[in-house]
Amino acid sequence: MDVFAQLAHGFEVALAPLNLFLAFAGAFLGTLIGALPGIGPVNGVAILIPIAYALKLPPESALILLAGVYYGAEYGGRISSILLNVPGDAGAVITTLDGYPMAQKGKAGEALALSALSSFIGGTLAVIGLTLFAPYLAEWAIRFGPAEYFALMVFAFTTLASLAGKNPVKALIASVFGLMLATVGIDPGSGVPRFTFGELKLYDGVDFLVVAIGLFAISEVLTLMEHTFLGTATRVKVETALVSMKTFLGSLWTILRSSLIGFFIGVLPGAGASIASAVAYTTEKRLVDRDGTFGTGDPRGVAAPEAANNAASGGAMVPMLTLGVPGSGTTAVLLGALMMFNVTPGPLIFEQRPEIVWGLIASMYIGNVMLLVLNLPLVGWFARILTVPRWFLVPAIASLSFIGVYAVNNSAFDLLFMTGIGVVGYLMRKAGFPLAPVILGLVLGRLMEINLRRALAISGGDYTILYASPLSKVLWALALLSLLFPVIAARFGARRVPEGE
Amino acid sequence: MGTGSRRSDRIAGGLLLLLSVGYGLEAGRLQADFLADPLGPRAFPLLLAVSLGVFSLYLIVRPDPDPAWPPAHVLGGQLGMLLSFVVYSYALAPLGFLLATTLEMAWLSRLFGASWRTGLLGGLGLAAALYAIFVFGLGIPLPLGRWWPA
């Protein structure tokens, strides 16, 4: 199938007035959500799902909106990193290292402009990568049998476990907890209700939306209660965001290299924007930091993480769309959202629902251009958003979470359940359990079990089918390797990268 | 590192171990009337229960140092917030969106250091704006409350 014909078809979908508007709304809200410290892409996407659902948007339109929030947040995250030294989200932590020193030297406008351009180049290159890469991966993945799928999902959990958070065992516990949540409800294989305790509400399973919003947004609000002292910006003045051609060209190779790094790290299951930006920064420091200017306001130190985190969010779409196996917390939430719309991503989606995949990909080209416009001339406006006082912002996030969940089911029980999950999420955060594996487990649990059972049904109960094919052998080996990776890395004194989103 | 207390992870490990046992026992009781596949509804949950059991034992044996739990006044604020969430969940339908959200916002704003007056004004503003956006803009119904003359 011709990629360009498909892409052209995707542009027809993306250029429909509703979808064009939603791409803009996603980009705008994403920048806003990214800019505000405290709400990152996961929370933003989770809070918007019920609205998209209640509006009865077609699935491709909902995905265009939600994905726009996801990659838009990677643009917005840099604003408070540069101006306040407070990262707007996990992917923008590294941007503070050189961004804030640049702002202190009076070069805030330059840092904002350069980082916007880096974000644009990283984001756009990642969409190009997605366009070229995804159809082939999907074509190849069509041959995956249930055994290969099961091994692939195990691999997704082990990479996430070794990369997200400090203690891999805690990440594994979080994964199993998510998988357990997924087993609640009617067993798809035999029709037996499991772990429902006779509660009819639980026969359909645990509501994904309630868990996602509770786990991320409510726990975030509880966490923010601890950091009320962080305060807000008193004076944020950015009139012009301009960067000289000389500075831009001086960073161009850094941007291109970091985009590539970011894209490939994004494609890896389990590794997202925060890891990509850290790896890109350390790589560039090693390659081009001859005078030791990194960390003191070097423009390349701003360009590298911003190109990488935007490229990573594009790259993370590749396994989510082609394999149906998300690589990060946010893509897991996106996948769960798609499932709410009765769409199951995976290799078949490219043939069965091309309007969803190609409409999304085309909208990402458009969205990145919109984001560049939003983030260059209008950056001063977004900077002013940072002055919204905390006493208003945090309660507003809580209210939005509650209304969203209520709008979908009109149920007080769901709101209580969400609060309970929020407490669990808060305790997990405090004790160093990462949250992304829980969502990944909840989203993948059913598929994982179905594939395991299908594989053994084919073999008549013979367990060797799970590692019979060469491909599944490779996947199991990779899974084992990724579990041993932290041990090996510690042995060689490699420093840990910051916590995943 | 190393000298601090490691009680948090031990308690978490203990609770998770309990969960794995309870979950495993419940899984063991599952029975299908007919077997469509060799594994049945029990095997996957049992696999999860055993994994969780092993991981939680590991956590008990090799716990991390305790995190810094919030001081009493923060805990009080968090509890106040959680209680208000419970009240809000029940009050939303009878009081209606506008009233319940204004009060909830005022209470939360107060927990974050605003005065009652600013909190109430901010809450009313947000509630009205959200109501307009949801009901008139997006066409998503929100409850008006039972006291509202129908």
XYZ file of C-alpha atoms in Angstrom:
651
model
C 0.000 0.000 0.000
C 1.337 3.392 -0.965
C 2.212 5.411 2.095
C 1.667 8.753 0.390
C -1.776 7.873 -0.874
C -2.694 6.817 2.650
C -1.241 10.008 4.097
C -3.179 12.083 1.588
C -6.301 10.301 2.714
C -5.321 11.075 6.297
C -5.065 14.765 5.467
C -8.614 14.665 4.129
C -9.694 13.448 7.562
C -7.488 15.855 9.498
C -8.525 18.877 7.438
C -12.230 18.393 8.119
C -13.330 21.502 10.050
C -14.137 19.626 13.271
C -10.814 17.777 13.298
C -8.859 20.891 12.407
C -10.507 22.669 15.309
C -9.813 19.739 17.660
C -6.151 19.637 16.617
C -5.938 23.320 17.484
C -7.797 22.834 20.757
C -5.478 19.936 21.635
C -2.376 21.969 20.818
C -3.631 24.957 22.778
C -4.754 22.976 25.834
C -1.610 20.862 25.647
C 0.648 23.929 25.754
C -1.380 25.258 28.661
C -1.278 21.960 30.547
C 2.406 21.551 29.870
C 3.165 25.096 30.988
C 1.384 24.781 34.312
C 3.609 23.054 36.837
C 1.702 20.222 38.451
C -0.387 18.981 35.575
C 1.528 17.045 32.981
C 0.379 15.301 29.812
C -0.991 12.224 31.625
C -3.314 14.262 33.816
C -4.337 16.477 30.931
C -5.205 13.578 28.649
C -6.986 11.681 31.427
C -9.109 14.688 32.414
C -10.089 15.367 28.789
C -11.165 11.784 27.954
C -14.584 12.012 29.636
C -15.283 15.275 27.825
C -14.377 13.723 24.471
C -16.497 10.724 25.374
C -19.504 12.697 26.576
C -19.399 14.766 23.380
C -19.755 11.497 21.423
C -16.901 12.458 19.136
C -15.959 9.923 16.470
C -12.879 7.950 17.593
C -10.473 9.596 15.142
C -11.552 13.062 16.290
C -11.177 12.128 19.957
C -7.714 10.737 19.286
C -6.698 13.874 17.369
C -7.702 16.003 20.371
C -6.102 13.792 23.023
C -2.882 13.219 21.086
C -2.680 16.983 20.531
C -2.737 17.479 24.288
C -0.007 14.850 24.635
C 2.532 16.311 22.218
C 1.426 19.875 22.899
C 2.322 19.421 26.565
C 5.907 18.652 25.561
C 6.035 22.125 23.982
C 4.481 23.851 26.969
C 6.617 22.144 29.599
C 9.635 24.228 28.704
C 8.008 27.579 29.510
C 8.081 27.264 33.273
C 11.379 25.343 33.111
C 13.018 28.349 31.500
C 11.210 31.149 33.316
C 10.804 29.698 36.802
C 13.303 26.844 37.058
C 10.266 24.657 37.812
C 9.673 21.993 35.146
C 6.151 22.116 33.737
C 6.154 18.331 33.376
C 8.502 15.361 33.693
C 9.839 15.700 30.140
C 11.007 19.261 30.787
C 13.136 18.609 33.883
C 16.379 18.658 31.900
C 15.398 21.892 30.163
C 15.845 23.748 33.467
C 19.587 22.977 33.447
C 20.443 25.495 30.739
C 17.096 27.180 30.212
C 16.910 28.902 33.567
C 20.534 30.152 33.476
C 19.781 31.618 30.026
C 16.746 33.403 31.469
C 18.848 34.758 34.323
C 21.263 36.207 31.794
C 18.340 38.064 30.234
C 18.053 35.674 27.320
C 14.641 34.203 28.233
C 13.147 35.192 24.879
C 15.990 33.558 23.013
C 15.714 30.356 25.070
C 11.956 30.196 24.492
C 12.302 30.755 20.755
C 15.112 28.255 20.310
C 13.310 25.625 22.374
C 10.108 26.159 20.390
C 12.013 25.622 17.146
C 13.743 22.562 18.604
C 10.394 21.197 19.725
C 8.982 21.777 16.261
C 11.857 20.067 14.474
C 11.889 17.161 16.936
C 8.132 16.774 16.770
C 7.962 16.973 12.993
C 10.853 14.571 12.414
C 9.130 12.120 14.745
C 5.897 12.324 12.728
C 7.899 11.699 9.561
C 9.456 8.699 11.293
C 6.014 7.549 12.342
C 4.728 7.905 8.766
C 7.542 5.886 7.264
C 8.033 3.386 10.050
C 4.606 2.499 11.357
C 3.044 0.887 8.248
C 5.993 -1.477 7.867
C 6.043 -2.385 11.526
C 2.297 -3.029 11.354
C 2.681 -5.195 8.243
C 5.371 -7.180 9.980
C 3.435 -7.430 13.234
C 0.419 -8.941 11.502
C 2.296 -12.237 11.587
C 2.548 -12.123 15.398
C 0.843 -15.123 16.933
C -0.636 -15.155 20.451
C 2.629 -16.501 21.913
C 4.618 -13.631 20.379
C 2.078 -11.119 21.642
C 2.270 -12.496 25.136
C 6.078 -12.284 25.089
C 5.902 -8.747 23.662
C 3.672 -7.606 26.511
C 5.980 -9.171 29.082
C 8.803 -7.244 27.397
C 6.820 -3.997 27.650
C 6.371 -4.524 31.397
C 9.997 -5.432 32.060
C 11.403 -2.400 30.201
C 8.960 -0.153 31.999
C 9.974 -1.796 35.296
C 13.662 -1.253 34.723
C 13.276 2.355 33.565
C 10.366 3.831 35.502
C 11.193 4.664 39.071
C 14.160 3.753 41.190
C 13.251 0.280 42.376
C 12.384 -2.231 39.615
C 10.610 -4.535 42.080
C 8.222 -1.728 42.969
C 7.521 -1.176 39.268
C 6.828 -4.895 38.876
C 4.445 -4.797 41.838
C 2.686 -1.835 40.235
C 2.394 -3.804 36.975
C 0.901 -6.842 38.693
C -1.502 -4.594 40.597
C -2.707 -3.117 37.300
C -3.077 -6.595 35.784
C -5.092 -7.668 38.818
C -7.439 -4.729 38.354
C -7.883 -5.859 34.752
C -9.033 -9.334 35.813
C -12.060 -7.925 37.662
C -15.285 -8.621 35.755
C -16.680 -11.306 33.498
C -13.955 -13.623 32.231
C -14.007 -13.284 28.419
C -12.978 -16.922 27.953
C -15.544 -18.728 30.103
C -18.175 -16.163 31.097
C -17.432 -16.625 34.810
C -17.550 -13.448 36.923
C -14.241 -12.903 38.702
C -13.450 -10.752 41.760
C -16.782 -8.950 41.515
C -18.045 -9.994 44.979
C -21.515 -10.129 43.499
C -21.424 -6.414 42.706
C -23.212 -5.947 39.384
C -21.380 -2.690 38.714
C -18.130 -4.624 38.541
C -19.300 -7.179 35.947
C -18.086 -4.927 33.137
C -14.754 -4.587 34.890
C -13.101 -1.701 36.671
C -13.794 1.568 34.859
C -10.581 2.609 33.130
C -11.430 6.295 33.236
C -12.097 6.344 36.963
C -8.787 4.621 37.675
C -6.786 6.821 35.285
C -8.118 10.126 36.624
C -7.969 8.989 40.247
C -4.482 7.582 39.949
C -2.956 10.578 38.180
C -5.044 13.694 38.751
C -6.379 13.150 42.275
C -3.049 11.880 43.581
C -1.411 14.911 41.949
C -3.748 17.259 43.784
C -2.874 15.535 47.070
C 0.818 15.834 46.241
C 0.469 19.527 45.386
C -0.933 20.073 48.869
C 2.544 19.243 50.116
C 4.206 21.721 47.802
C 2.069 24.762 48.371
C 5.221 26.644 49.229
C 6.380 26.374 45.607
C 4.366 29.492 44.980
C 3.809 31.166 41.669
C 5.721 33.567 39.516
C 5.435 37.162 40.520
C 7.055 38.787 37.539
C 7.063 36.996 34.224
C 7.782 39.301 31.364
C 8.507 38.020 27.915
C 7.896 40.474 25.134
C 9.674 38.951 22.188
C 10.702 35.405 21.565
C 13.366 35.623 18.913
C 16.535 33.717 18.285
C 19.391 34.797 16.034
C 20.167 32.727 12.948
C 23.661 32.209 14.306
C 22.491 30.625 17.566
C 19.937 28.508 15.744
C 22.445 27.192 13.217
C 24.919 26.555 16.026
C 22.377 24.234 17.609
C 21.094 22.623 14.413
C 23.171 19.452 14.596
C 22.332 19.103 18.261
C 18.639 19.377 17.393
C 18.850 16.802 14.627
C 20.852 14.315 16.684
C 18.586 14.753 19.704
C 15.487 14.273 17.561
C 16.806 10.933 16.338
C 17.720 9.841 19.872
C 14.346 10.970 21.152
C 12.408 9.189 18.437
C 14.099 5.843 18.976
C 13.870 6.053 22.761
C 10.207 6.921 22.349
C 9.635 3.836 20.210
C 11.096 1.596 22.928
C 8.355 0.330 25.171
C 8.645 1.751 28.643
C 10.854 4.724 27.839
C 9.267 8.115 27.255
C 9.996 11.812 27.024
C 11.799 12.222 30.337
C 14.347 9.521 29.608
C 14.805 10.722 26.027
C 15.576 14.280 27.100
C 18.090 13.072 29.697
C 19.888 10.808 27.234
C 19.969 13.494 24.531
C 21.361 16.064 26.968
C 24.132 13.807 28.272
C 25.012 12.725 24.732
C 25.321 16.318 23.543
C 27.295 17.273 26.631
C 29.762 14.549 25.789
C 29.914 15.417 22.089
C 29.905 19.202 21.825
C 30.503 20.697 25.272
C 34.170 21.510 24.724
C 34.300 24.643 26.886
C 32.190 23.286 29.740
C 29.355 25.729 29.070
C 26.578 23.172 29.496
C 24.672 23.951 32.661
C 25.556 27.648 32.549
C 23.056 28.681 29.886
C 24.311 27.034 26.706
C 21.631 27.265 23.975
C 22.451 23.730 22.849
C 21.611 22.523 26.340
C 18.103 23.898 25.803
C 17.781 22.621 22.255
C 18.801 19.019 23.006
C 16.167 18.045 25.619
C 13.369 19.925 23.862
C 14.006 18.298 20.479
C 14.281 14.921 22.195
C 11.159 15.047 24.348
C 8.970 16.088 21.437
C 10.475 13.434 19.202
C 9.907 10.865 21.935
C 6.209 11.611 22.215
C 5.897 11.029 18.460
C 7.986 7.876 18.684
C 5.861 6.537 21.530
C 2.901 6.517 19.138
C 4.626 3.868 16.993
C 4.263 0.828 19.302
C 0.890 2.082 20.568
C -0.617 2.257 17.081
C 1.127 -0.621 15.334
C 1.327 -3.207 18.106
C -1.373 -2.025 20.470
C 1.295 -2.049 23.184
C 1.884 1.417 24.640
C 5.307 2.416 25.806
C 4.530 5.058 28.410
C 1.929 6.099 30.934
C 0.420 8.691 28.611
C 0.216 6.384 25.597
C -1.332 3.745 27.858
C -4.015 6.285 28.771
C -4.481 7.080 25.062
C -4.851 3.371 24.332
C -7.395 3.011 27.107
C -9.300 5.965 25.651
C -9.385 4.299 22.231
C -10.697 1.119 23.805
C -13.520 3.143 25.368
C -14.443 4.058 21.802
C -14.409 0.344 20.880
C -11.259 0.685 18.832
C -8.426 -1.753 19.500
C -5.114 -0.528 18.110
C -2.758 -3.098 16.657
C -1.499 -4.149 13.247
C -5.006 -4.656 11.876
C -6.057 -1.071 12.535
C -4.019 0.096 9.523
C -6.243 -1.980 7.255
C -9.534 -1.844 9.074
C -9.661 1.722 10.376
C -7.151 3.675 8.237
C -9.053 6.913 8.884
C -8.094 6.710 12.559
C -4.382 6.059 12.120
C -3.761 8.236 9.095
C -6.075 10.965 10.284
C -4.073 11.082 13.511
C -0.707 11.099 11.735
C -1.790 13.861 9.356
C -3.175 15.885 12.248
C 0.205 15.650 13.967
C 1.878 17.418 11.016
C -0.726 20.154 11.253
C -0.628 20.239 15.051
C 3.120 20.786 15.130
C 2.804 23.809 12.845
C 0.016 25.183 15.026
C 2.157 24.619 18.103
C 5.055 26.510 16.581
C 2.768 29.476 15.962
C 1.248 29.224 19.441
C 4.635 28.956 21.082
C 6.536 31.683 19.242
C 4.424 34.848 18.976
C 2.014 33.906 21.753
C 4.519 32.626 24.277
C 4.143 35.773 26.396
C 0.466 34.986 26.849
C 1.217 31.461 28.055
C 3.893 32.833 30.363
C 1.251 35.017 31.963
C -0.764 31.866 32.727
C 1.981 30.965 35.176
C 0.790 33.782 37.406
C -2.522 32.001 38.067
C -2.455 31.553 41.832
C -2.141 28.073 43.243
C -5.214 28.401 45.475
C -7.268 28.661 42.302
C -5.363 26.305 40.011
C -5.257 23.183 42.169
C -8.929 23.232 43.223
C -9.813 23.832 39.569
C -7.935 20.673 38.549
C -9.818 18.725 41.224
C -13.178 20.121 40.089
C -12.480 19.293 36.444
C -11.569 15.713 37.383
C -14.816 15.258 39.280
C -17.079 16.796 36.659
C -15.466 14.758 33.907
C -16.079 11.444 35.616
C -19.559 12.517 36.673
C -20.465 13.593 33.137
C -19.828 10.079 31.828
C -21.679 7.914 34.361
C -23.660 10.265 36.646
C -22.607 8.073 39.531
C -21.568 9.114 43.048
C -20.037 5.641 43.488
C -17.561 6.362 40.677
C -16.532 9.631 42.337
C -15.879 7.837 45.634
C -13.982 5.062 43.872
C -11.898 7.697 42.079
C -11.086 9.362 45.407
C -10.041 5.992 46.834
C -7.792 5.271 43.843
C -6.369 8.779 44.278
C -5.323 7.942 47.837
C -3.718 4.702 46.632
C -1.914 6.661 43.889
C -0.667 9.229 46.387
C 0.674 6.573 48.762
C 2.327 4.811 45.816
C 4.045 8.017 44.709
C 5.311 8.721 48.188
C 6.646 5.192 48.638
C 8.368 5.196 45.251
C 5.987 2.971 43.274
C 5.636 4.281 39.699
C 2.067 4.830 38.476
C 2.477 4.211 34.738
C 2.777 0.396 35.098
C -0.606 0.264 36.867
C -2.319 1.886 33.897
C -0.351 -0.258 31.458
C -1.438 -3.355 33.377
C -5.060 -2.280 33.469
C -5.083 -1.550 29.733
C -3.172 -4.643 28.640
C -4.399 -7.176 31.206
C -7.247 -8.656 29.204
C -5.253 -8.884 25.981
C -2.370 -10.472 27.799
C -4.558 -13.160 29.330
C -6.469 -13.782 26.097
C -3.233 -14.249 24.164
C -1.794 -16.580 26.784
C -4.898 -18.711 26.746
C -5.157 -18.679 22.971
C -1.546 -19.813 22.661
C -2.110 -22.725 25.006
C -5.369 -23.631 23.324
C -3.478 -23.902 20.033
C -0.808 -26.105 21.557
C -3.262 -28.158 23.577
C -1.758 -27.106 26.908
C 1.884 -27.439 25.897
C 3.789 -24.543 27.517
C 6.744 -24.743 25.139
C 4.661 -22.898 22.522
C 5.321 -19.709 24.485
C 8.963 -19.683 23.401
C 8.867 -21.948 20.347
C 9.281 -19.394 17.542
C 12.558 -17.513 17.008
C 10.752 -14.181 17.424
C 9.316 -15.111 20.796
C 12.749 -16.357 21.873
C 14.176 -12.933 21.007
C 11.402 -11.153 22.907
C 11.880 -13.281 26.015
C 15.633 -12.674 25.838
C 15.041 -8.916 25.530
C 12.660 -9.016 28.482
C 15.245 -10.795 30.616
C 17.966 -8.401 29.467
C 15.884 -5.339 30.332
C 15.294 -6.709 33.835
C 19.020 -7.256 34.303
C 19.834 -3.846 32.818
C 19.655 -1.861 36.096
C 21.954 -4.401 37.742
C 24.454 -4.188 34.895
C 24.209 -0.396 34.728
C 24.844 -0.134 38.471
C 27.852 -2.406 38.102
C 29.359 -0.113 35.478
C 28.590 2.999 37.468
C 26.178 4.450 34.941
C 24.021 7.124 36.472
C 20.293 6.649 36.678
C 18.118 8.721 34.430
C 15.234 10.670 35.987
C 11.953 9.005 36.715
C 9.720 8.216 33.740
C 6.428 9.979 33.143
C 20.913 5.994 53.337
C 20.842 2.817 55.321
C 20.498 4.311 58.770
C 16.926 5.563 58.412
C 13.859 3.546 59.234
C 12.536 1.184 56.574
C 9.137 0.570 58.062
C 7.044 1.972 55.171
C 8.142 -0.626 52.638
C 7.767 -3.457 55.175
C 4.183 -2.401 55.907
C 3.487 -2.044 52.169
C 5.037 -5.472 51.564
C 2.894 -7.011 54.287
C -0.302 -5.505 52.890
C 0.596 -6.599 49.369
C 1.318 -10.103 50.627
C -2.144 -10.172 52.195
C -3.607 -8.971 48.907
C -1.812 -11.693 46.967
C -3.058 -14.399 49.361
C -6.636 -13.120 49.342
C -6.622 -12.662 45.585
C -5.055 -16.106 45.104
C -7.637 -17.820 47.344
C -10.481 -16.120 45.499
C -8.905 -17.120 42.165
C -8.578 -20.714 43.338
C -12.341 -20.902 43.906
C -13.164 -19.904 40.332
C -14.700 -22.665 38.277
C -15.989 -22.743 34.746
C -18.911 -24.981 33.774
C -17.152 -25.982 30.608
C -13.547 -25.576 29.588
C -13.116 -23.656 26.364
C -9.364 -23.599 26.722
C -6.804 -25.644 28.683
C -6.098 -22.819 31.156
C -9.582 -21.739 32.185
C -10.417 -18.619 34.224
C -8.139 -19.541 37.142
C -4.626 -19.845 35.750
C -3.808 -16.221 34.865
C -5.019 -14.787 38.199
C -3.093 -17.488 40.067
C 0.013 -16.546 38.107
C -0.526 -12.922 39.179
C -1.088 -13.893 42.807
C 2.137 -15.905 42.943
C 4.130 -13.101 41.259
C 2.777 -10.495 43.665
C 3.532 -12.804 46.597
C 7.154 -13.227 45.518
C 7.657 -9.501 44.833
C 6.105 -8.454 48.143
C 8.278 -10.925 50.073
C 11.284 -9.380 48.338
C 10.062 -5.932 49.386
C 9.791 -7.070 53.016
C 13.315 -8.536 52.951
C 14.930 -5.664 51.017
C 12.933 -2.497 51.819
C 13.959 1.003 50.711
C 14.487 3.748 53.291
C 11.284 5.503 54.343
C 10.140 8.489 52.322
C 9.582 11.824 54.049
C 5.928 11.588 55.074
C 4.208 14.969 55.267
C 4.082 16.781 58.623
C 0.862 16.877 60.641
C -0.486 20.166 59.299
C -0.134 18.987 55.689
C -1.742 15.645 56.568
C -4.608 17.581 58.137
C -5.032 19.573 54.940
C -4.993 16.412 52.838
C -7.578 14.766 55.074
C -9.738 17.883 54.879
C -9.472 17.685 51.123
C -10.373 13.988 50.961
C -13.355 14.454 53.274
C -14.606 17.266 51.065
C -14.296 14.968 48.030
C -16.543 12.419 49.736
C -19.086 15.086 50.702
C -18.939 16.580 47.202
C -19.557 13.152 45.617
C -22.801 12.808 47.556
C -23.819 16.470 47.448
C -23.438 16.998 43.697
C -26.826 15.612 42.682
C -29.027 17.099 45.479
C -27.297 20.506 45.756
C -26.682 20.865 42.067
C -23.465 21.554 40.236
C -23.295 25.318 40.752
C -23.805 25.378 44.512
C -21.799 22.233 45.312
C -18.843 23.269 43.160
C -18.757 26.829 44.492
C -18.678 25.553 48.074
C -16.137 22.850 47.267
C -13.877 25.304 45.436
C -14.101 27.786 48.319
C -13.155 25.086 50.807
C -10.226 23.836 48.713
C -9.026 27.392 47.992
C -9.053 28.001 51.721
C -6.889 24.888 52.246
C -4.451 26.370 49.734
C -4.276 29.627 51.656
C -6.934 31.866 50.115
C -9.452 33.762 52.242
C -13.111 32.680 52.341
C -14.110 35.725 50.323
C -11.656 35.243 47.450
C -12.252 31.482 47.557
C -16.009 31.901 47.243
C -15.680 34.462 44.454
C -13.144 32.329 42.571
C -15.293 29.239 43.113
C -18.425 30.918 41.880
C -16.578 32.234 38.822
C -15.170 28.824 37.953
C -18.439 26.986 38.604
C -20.378 29.414 36.417
C -17.762 29.279 33.647
C -17.621 25.471 33.689
C -21.400 25.237 33.728
C -21.612 27.518 30.712
C -18.921 25.605 28.832
C -20.324 22.149 29.612
C -24.042 22.766 29.333
C -24.320 25.511 26.725
C -21.038 25.042 24.859
C -20.585 21.273 24.786
C -24.149 20.136 25.431
C -23.121 17.900 28.350
C -25.820 18.036 31.037
C -24.863 18.823 34.643
C -27.248 18.566 37.588
C -29.039 21.750 38.658
C -29.997 20.353 42.036
C -33.220 19.157 43.607
C -33.961 22.550 45.140
C -34.059 24.181 41.730
C -37.649 24.916 40.624
C -38.088 22.522 37.750
